[in-house]
Amino acid sequence: MAERHVYKPVGSEVHQWLQGVTSDDLRALTALGRRPDDEPLPRIQVRLIDVDEQGRRLQPAALLWLGSLALAMTPALKSRIEPVVRADGRFVELACDDGEFWMFVPQVRDVLDEARSHIVRFAEGNVMYVERYAFKGAEIAEATAFRIPQVPNGPMFCVRQLVEALASEQGVRFAEVWRSGPD
């Protein structure tokens, strides 16, 4: 089996990003990870943030930070990467007065290797967070993006194929969180 790499998205401090408009929109965004893959997603109202806290203009981007649970993008980028991720999640159009934007929400896959990961748990046993990830390499072989059920509000994960498809885009970068050893 070939070596596998898994990444999570990280937002840029110099590029435009999207933000939920109301508290209901923010709650809907944070609840994405707890929704079953077949449950309809609400239409979320967002606004484009193009100036930072110091009043500096942020650079335009086709891949915009909206949080680590999903990828937000322009329609042109959606069209370009849809063939790469089609089997691994769904696209939802975002409501925005500042332009047209889409969000890709990956499916949940039970691929975390809990025995080899370093997991911090609450007293009752639920996962608080994962300090070091390990994945079931054979089970992510066909995936390009996924979420894990152990941390429903945690980040989405991407494999090298999706990261390479987005390599020319700015606004979000991808930090490697796991690499399988060669078998």
PDB file of C-alpha atoms in Angstrom:
ATOM      1  CA  MET A   1       0.000   0.000   0.000  1.00  0.00           C
ATOM      2  CA  ALA A   2       1.262   3.464  -0.861  1.00  0.00           C
ATOM      3  CA  GLU A   3       2.128   6.004   1.784  1.00  0.00           C
ATOM      4  CA  ARG A   4      -0.867   8.173   2.680  1.00  0.00           C
ATOM      5  CA  HIS A   5      -0.998  11.761   3.931  1.00  0.00           C
ATOM      6  CA  VAL A   6      -3.880  13.467   5.736  1.00  0.00           C
ATOM      7  CA  TYR A   7      -4.222  17.235   6.149  1.00  0.00           C
ATOM      8  CA  LYS A   8      -6.575  19.682   7.829  1.00  0.00           C
ATOM      9  CA  PRO A   9      -7.427  23.183   6.567  1.00  0.00           C
ATOM     10  CA  VAL A  10      -5.955  26.282   8.218  1.00  0.00           C
ATOM     11  CA  GLY A  11      -7.141  29.823   7.497  1.00  0.00           C
ATOM     12  CA  SER A  12      -5.017  32.640   6.120  1.00  0.00           C
ATOM     13  CA  GLU A  13      -4.513  35.913   7.970  1.00  0.00           C
ATOM     14  CA  VAL A  14      -3.987  37.939   4.783  1.00  0.00           C
ATOM     15  CA  HIS A  15      -6.841  36.709   2.559  1.00  0.00           C
ATOM     16  CA  GLN A  16     -10.563  37.402   2.538  1.00  0.00           C
ATOM     17  CA  TRP A  17     -12.736  35.039   4.547  1.00  0.00           C
ATOM     18  CA  LEU A  18     -16.412  34.394   5.242  1.00  0.00           C
ATOM     19  CA  GLN A  19     -18.305  34.776   8.503  1.00  0.00           C
ATOM     20  CA  GLY A  20     -21.814  33.767   9.579  1.00  0.00           C
ATOM     21  CA  VAL A  21     -24.101  36.821   9.798  1.00  0.00           C
ATOM     22  CA  THR A  22     -26.451  35.998  12.691  1.00  0.00           C
ATOM     23  CA  SER A  23     -26.105  33.871  15.800  1.00  0.00           C
ATOM     24  CA  ASP A  24     -28.369  31.301  14.069  1.00  0.00           C
ATOM     25  CA  ASP A  25     -25.921  31.163  11.146  1.00  0.00           C
ATOM     26  CA  LEU A  26     -22.994  30.706  13.524  1.00  0.00           C
ATOM     27  CA  ARG A  27     -24.842  27.919  15.368  1.00  0.00           C
ATOM     28  CA  ALA A  28     -25.689  26.247  12.043  1.00  0.00           C
ATOM     29  CA  LEU A  29     -22.013  26.342  11.027  1.00  0.00           C
ATOM     30  CA  THR A  30     -20.820  24.838  14.293  1.00  0.00           C
ATOM     31  CA  ALA A  31     -23.554  22.176  14.110  1.00  0.00           C
ATOM     32  CA  LEU A  32     -22.445  20.973  10.647  1.00  0.00           C
ATOM     33  CA  GLY A  33     -20.371  18.212  12.182  1.00  0.00           C
ATOM     34  CA  ARG A  34     -23.310  16.811  14.130  1.00  0.00           C
ATOM     35  CA  ARG A  35     -25.626  16.516  11.117  1.00  0.00           C
ATOM     36  CA  PRO A  36     -26.005  13.121   9.449  1.00  0.00           C
ATOM     37  CA  ASP A  37     -24.696  13.001   5.890  1.00  0.00           C
ATOM     38  CA  ASP A  38     -28.197  12.522   4.466  1.00  0.00           C
ATOM     39  CA  GLU A  39     -29.870  15.329   6.453  1.00  0.00           C
ATOM     40  CA  PRO A  40     -30.518  18.538   4.516  1.00  0.00           C
ATOM     41  CA  LEU A  41     -28.216  21.385   5.446  1.00  0.00           C
ATOM     42  CA  PRO A  42     -29.686  24.803   6.198  1.00  0.00           C
ATOM     43  CA  ARG A  43     -28.900  27.734   3.946  1.00  0.00           C
ATOM     44  CA  ILE A  44     -26.386  29.769   5.914  1.00  0.00           C
ATOM     45  CA  GLN A  45     -26.112  33.532   5.525  1.00  0.00           C
ATOM     46  CA  VAL A  46     -22.509  34.737   5.407  1.00  0.00           C
ATOM     47  CA  ARG A  47     -20.692  37.992   4.782  1.00  0.00           C
ATOM     48  CA  LEU A  48     -17.364  38.547   3.087  1.00  0.00           C
ATOM     49  CA  ILE A  49     -14.693  39.890   5.417  1.00  0.00           C
ATOM     50  CA  ASP A  50     -12.272  41.921   3.304  1.00  0.00           C
ATOM     51  CA  VAL A  51     -10.665  44.168   5.951  1.00  0.00           C
ATOM     52  CA  ASP A  52      -8.772  42.929   9.027  1.00  0.00           C
ATOM     53  CA  GLU A  53      -9.046  44.303  12.590  1.00  0.00           C
ATOM     54  CA  GLN A  54      -6.324  46.873  11.835  1.00  0.00           C
ATOM     55  CA  GLY A  55      -8.244  48.204   8.813  1.00  0.00           C
ATOM     56  CA  ARG A  56      -5.919  46.589   6.225  1.00  0.00           C
ATOM     57  CA  ARG A  57      -7.425  45.258   2.995  1.00  0.00           C
ATOM     58  CA  LEU A  58      -7.371  41.486   2.760  1.00  0.00           C
ATOM     59  CA  GLN A  59      -6.349  39.821  -0.496  1.00  0.00           C
ATOM     60  CA  PRO A  60      -9.046  38.199  -2.670  1.00  0.00           C
ATOM     61  CA  ALA A  61      -9.185  34.402  -2.730  1.00  0.00           C
ATOM     62  CA  ALA A  62     -11.265  31.729  -4.461  1.00  0.00           C
ATOM     63  CA  LEU A  63     -10.874  29.402  -1.452  1.00  0.00           C
ATOM     64  CA  LEU A  64     -12.113  31.250   1.622  1.00  0.00           C
ATOM     65  CA  TRP A  65     -11.847  30.418   5.307  1.00  0.00           C
ATOM     66  CA  LEU A  66     -15.209  29.707   6.956  1.00  0.00           C
ATOM     67  CA  GLY A  67     -13.954  27.378   9.664  1.00  0.00           C
ATOM     68  CA  SER A  68     -12.305  23.989   9.701  1.00  0.00           C
ATOM     69  CA  LEU A  69     -15.478  21.911   9.235  1.00  0.00           C
ATOM     70  CA  ALA A  70     -15.953  22.742   5.549  1.00  0.00           C
ATOM     71  CA  LEU A  71     -14.326  24.422   2.554  1.00  0.00           C
ATOM     72  CA  ALA A  72     -15.877  27.642   1.197  1.00  0.00           C
ATOM     73  CA  MET A  73     -15.225  28.744  -2.359  1.00  0.00           C
ATOM     74  CA  THR A  74     -16.294  30.676  -5.423  1.00  0.00           C
ATOM     75  CA  PRO A  75     -18.455  29.032  -8.119  1.00  0.00           C
ATOM     76  CA  ALA A  76     -15.460  28.775 -10.481  1.00  0.00           C
ATOM     77  CA  LEU A  77     -13.432  26.836  -7.925  1.00  0.00           C
ATOM     78  CA  LYS A  78     -16.452  24.645  -7.104  1.00  0.00           C
ATOM     79  CA  SER A  79     -16.747  23.704 -10.781  1.00  0.00           C
ATOM     80  CA  ARG A  80     -13.057  22.879 -10.960  1.00  0.00           C
ATOM     81  CA  ILE A  81     -12.844  20.634  -7.876  1.00  0.00           C
ATOM     82  CA  GLU A  82     -16.314  19.078  -7.932  1.00  0.00           C
ATOM     83  CA  PRO A  83     -15.113  16.056  -9.968  1.00  0.00           C
ATOM     84  CA  VAL A  84     -12.372  15.440  -7.375  1.00  0.00           C
ATOM     85  CA  VAL A  85     -14.673  15.457  -4.303  1.00  0.00           C
ATOM     86  CA  ARG A  86     -18.094  14.517  -5.706  1.00  0.00           C
ATOM     87  CA  ALA A  87     -18.212  11.095  -4.005  1.00  0.00           C
ATOM     88  CA  ASP A  88     -17.024  12.375  -0.629  1.00  0.00           C
ATOM     89  CA  GLY A  89     -19.528  15.016   0.400  1.00  0.00           C
ATOM     90  CA  ARG A  90     -21.902  17.683  -0.756  1.00  0.00           C
ATOM     91  CA  PHE A  91     -21.921  21.272  -1.881  1.00  0.00           C
ATOM     92  CA  VAL A  92     -24.275  23.794  -0.339  1.00  0.00           C
ATOM     93  CA  GLU A  93     -24.782  27.293  -1.686  1.00  0.00           C
ATOM     94  CA  LEU A  94     -24.198  29.987   0.913  1.00  0.00           C
ATOM     95  CA  ALA A  95     -26.452  33.058   1.091  1.00  0.00           C
ATOM     96  CA  CYS A  96     -24.304  36.170   0.711  1.00  0.00           C
ATOM     97  CA  ASP A  97     -24.973  39.761  -0.351  1.00  0.00           C
ATOM     98  CA  ASP A  98     -21.275  40.132  -1.283  1.00  0.00           C
ATOM     99  CA  GLY A  99     -21.149  37.465  -4.009  1.00  0.00           C
ATOM    100  CA  GLU A 100     -21.866  33.822  -4.774  1.00  0.00           C
ATOM    101  CA  PHE A 101     -20.120  31.276  -2.564  1.00  0.00           C
ATOM    102  CA  TRP A 102     -20.385  27.548  -2.006  1.00  0.00           C
ATOM    103  CA  MET A 103     -19.438  25.306   0.890  1.00  0.00           C
ATOM    104  CA  PHE A 104     -18.216  21.715   0.576  1.00  0.00           C
ATOM    105  CA  VAL A 105     -19.118  19.547   3.572  1.00  0.00           C
ATOM    106  CA  PRO A 106     -17.409  16.137   3.594  1.00  0.00           C
ATOM    107  CA  GLN A 107     -19.066  12.909   4.719  1.00  0.00           C
ATOM    108  CA  VAL A 108     -18.363  11.296   8.059  1.00  0.00           C
ATOM    109  CA  ARG A 109     -16.093   8.256   7.875  1.00  0.00           C
ATOM    110  CA  ASP A 110     -15.165   6.128  10.862  1.00  0.00           C
ATOM    111  CA  VAL A 111     -11.474   6.006   9.954  1.00  0.00           C
ATOM    112  CA  LEU A 112      -9.733   7.256  13.099  1.00  0.00           C
ATOM    113  CA  ASP A 113      -7.432   4.576  14.497  1.00  0.00           C
ATOM    114  CA  GLU A 114      -8.192   5.239  18.149  1.00  0.00           C
ATOM    115  CA  ALA A 115      -5.608   2.756  19.414  1.00  0.00           C
ATOM    116  CA  ARG A 116      -2.751   4.549  17.624  1.00  0.00           C
ATOM    117  CA  SER A 117      -4.061   8.113  18.092  1.00  0.00           C
ATOM    118  CA  HIS A 118      -3.462  10.175  21.206  1.00  0.00           C
ATOM    119  CA  ILE A 119      -6.939  11.124  22.384  1.00  0.00           C
ATOM    120  CA  VAL A 120      -7.840  13.333  25.341  1.00  0.00           C
ATOM    121  CA  ARG A 121     -11.198  12.345  26.809  1.00  0.00           C
ATOM    122  CA  PHE A 122     -13.688  13.869  29.210  1.00  0.00           C
ATOM    123  CA  ALA A 123     -14.258  11.979  32.481  1.00  0.00           C
ATOM    124  CA  GLU A 124     -17.328  10.240  31.009  1.00  0.00           C
ATOM    125  CA  GLY A 125     -15.237   8.935  28.092  1.00  0.00           C
ATOM    126  CA  ASN A 126     -16.296  11.224  25.233  1.00  0.00           C
ATOM    127  CA  VAL A 127     -13.508  12.629  23.081  1.00  0.00           C
ATOM    128  CA  MET A 128     -12.450  16.147  24.108  1.00  0.00           C
ATOM    129  CA  TYR A 129      -9.867  16.467  21.338  1.00  0.00           C
ATOM    130  CA  VAL A 130      -7.320  14.460  19.421  1.00  0.00           C
ATOM    131  CA  GLU A 131      -3.752  15.458  20.222  1.00  0.00           C
ATOM    132  CA  ARG A 132      -2.153  13.157  17.623  1.00  0.00           C
ATOM    133  CA  TYR A 133      -4.068  11.552  14.782  1.00  0.00           C
ATOM    134  CA  ALA A 134      -3.632   8.101  13.296  1.00  0.00           C
ATOM    135  CA  PHE A 135      -5.943   6.846  10.573  1.00  0.00           C
ATOM    136  CA  LYS A 136      -6.881   3.470   9.127  1.00  0.00           C
ATOM    137  CA  GLY A 137      -4.871   3.862   5.920  1.00  0.00           C
ATOM    138  CA  ALA A 138      -6.680   1.227   3.872  1.00  0.00           C
ATOM    139  CA  GLU A 139     -10.054   2.760   4.747  1.00  0.00           C
ATOM    140  CA  ILE A 140      -9.099   6.251   3.548  1.00  0.00           C
ATOM    141  CA  ALA A 141      -7.620   4.943   0.305  1.00  0.00           C
ATOM    142  CA  GLU A 142     -10.603   6.058  -1.788  1.00  0.00           C
ATOM    143  CA  ALA A 143     -11.484   9.228   0.154  1.00  0.00           C
ATOM    144  CA  THR A 144     -10.440  12.746  -0.806  1.00  0.00           C
ATOM    145  CA  ALA A 145     -12.072  14.453   2.202  1.00  0.00           C
ATOM    146  CA  PHE A 146     -13.862  13.313   5.348  1.00  0.00           C
ATOM    147  CA  ARG A 147     -14.885  14.134   8.906  1.00  0.00           C
ATOM    148  CA  ILE A 148     -14.630  11.752  11.846  1.00  0.00           C
ATOM    149  CA  PRO A 149     -17.501  10.832  14.205  1.00  0.00           C
ATOM    150  CA  GLN A 150     -15.321  10.961  17.327  1.00  0.00           C
ATOM    151  CA  VAL A 151     -14.996  14.774  17.046  1.00  0.00           C
ATOM    152  CA  PRO A 152     -18.130  15.967  15.230  1.00  0.00           C
ATOM    153  CA  ASN A 153     -17.217  19.659  15.566  1.00  0.00           C
ATOM    154  CA  GLY A 154     -13.563  19.027  14.790  1.00  0.00           C
ATOM    155  CA  PRO A 155     -11.857  19.766  11.496  1.00  0.00           C
ATOM    156  CA  MET A 156     -12.488  18.151   8.162  1.00  0.00           C
ATOM    157  CA  PHE A 157      -9.592  16.170   6.725  1.00  0.00           C
ATOM    158  CA  CYS A 158      -8.224  16.018   3.179  1.00  0.00           C
ATOM    159  CA  VAL A 159      -5.859  13.656   1.436  1.00  0.00           C
ATOM    160  CA  ARG A 160      -3.057  14.628  -0.913  1.00  0.00           C
ATOM    161  CA  GLN A 161      -5.231  14.400  -4.063  1.00  0.00           C
ATOM    162  CA  LEU A 162      -7.495  17.241  -2.862  1.00  0.00           C
ATOM    163  CA  VAL A 163      -4.617  19.288  -1.451  1.00  0.00           C
ATOM    164  CA  GLU A 164      -2.860  19.046  -4.828  1.00  0.00           C
ATOM    165  CA  ALA A 165      -6.070  20.018  -6.653  1.00  0.00           C
ATOM    166  CA  LEU A 166      -6.175  23.156  -4.475  1.00  0.00           C
ATOM    167  CA  ALA A 167      -2.426  23.858  -4.499  1.00  0.00           C
ATOM    168  CA  SER A 168      -2.715  26.946  -6.710  1.00  0.00           C
ATOM    169  CA  GLU A 169      -5.379  28.510  -4.471  1.00  0.00           C
ATOM    170  CA  GLN A 170      -4.750  30.935  -1.636  1.00  0.00           C
ATOM    171  CA  GLY A 171      -6.923  31.734   1.365  1.00  0.00           C
ATOM    172  CA  VAL A 172      -6.656  28.337   3.034  1.00  0.00           C
ATOM    173  CA  ARG A 173      -3.570  26.204   3.486  1.00  0.00           C
ATOM    174  CA  PHE A 174      -3.381  22.585   4.560  1.00  0.00           C
ATOM    175  CA  ALA A 175      -1.376  21.325   7.543  1.00  0.00           C
ATOM    176  CA  GLU A 176      -0.329  17.692   7.536  1.00  0.00           C
ATOM    177  CA  VAL A 177      -1.696  15.858  10.579  1.00  0.00           C
ATOM    178  CA  TRP A 178      -0.761  12.269   9.708  1.00  0.00           C
ATOM    179  CA  ARG A 179       1.400  10.242   7.374  1.00  0.00           C
ATOM    180  CA  SER A 180       1.218   6.470   7.077  1.00  0.00           C
ATOM    181  CA  GLY A 181       4.381   4.468   6.973  1.00  0.00           C
ATOM    182  CA  PRO A 182       5.139   2.510   3.810  1.00  0.00           C
ATOM    183  CA  ASP A 183       3.772  -1.019   4.033  1.00  0.00           C
TER     184      ASP A 183
END
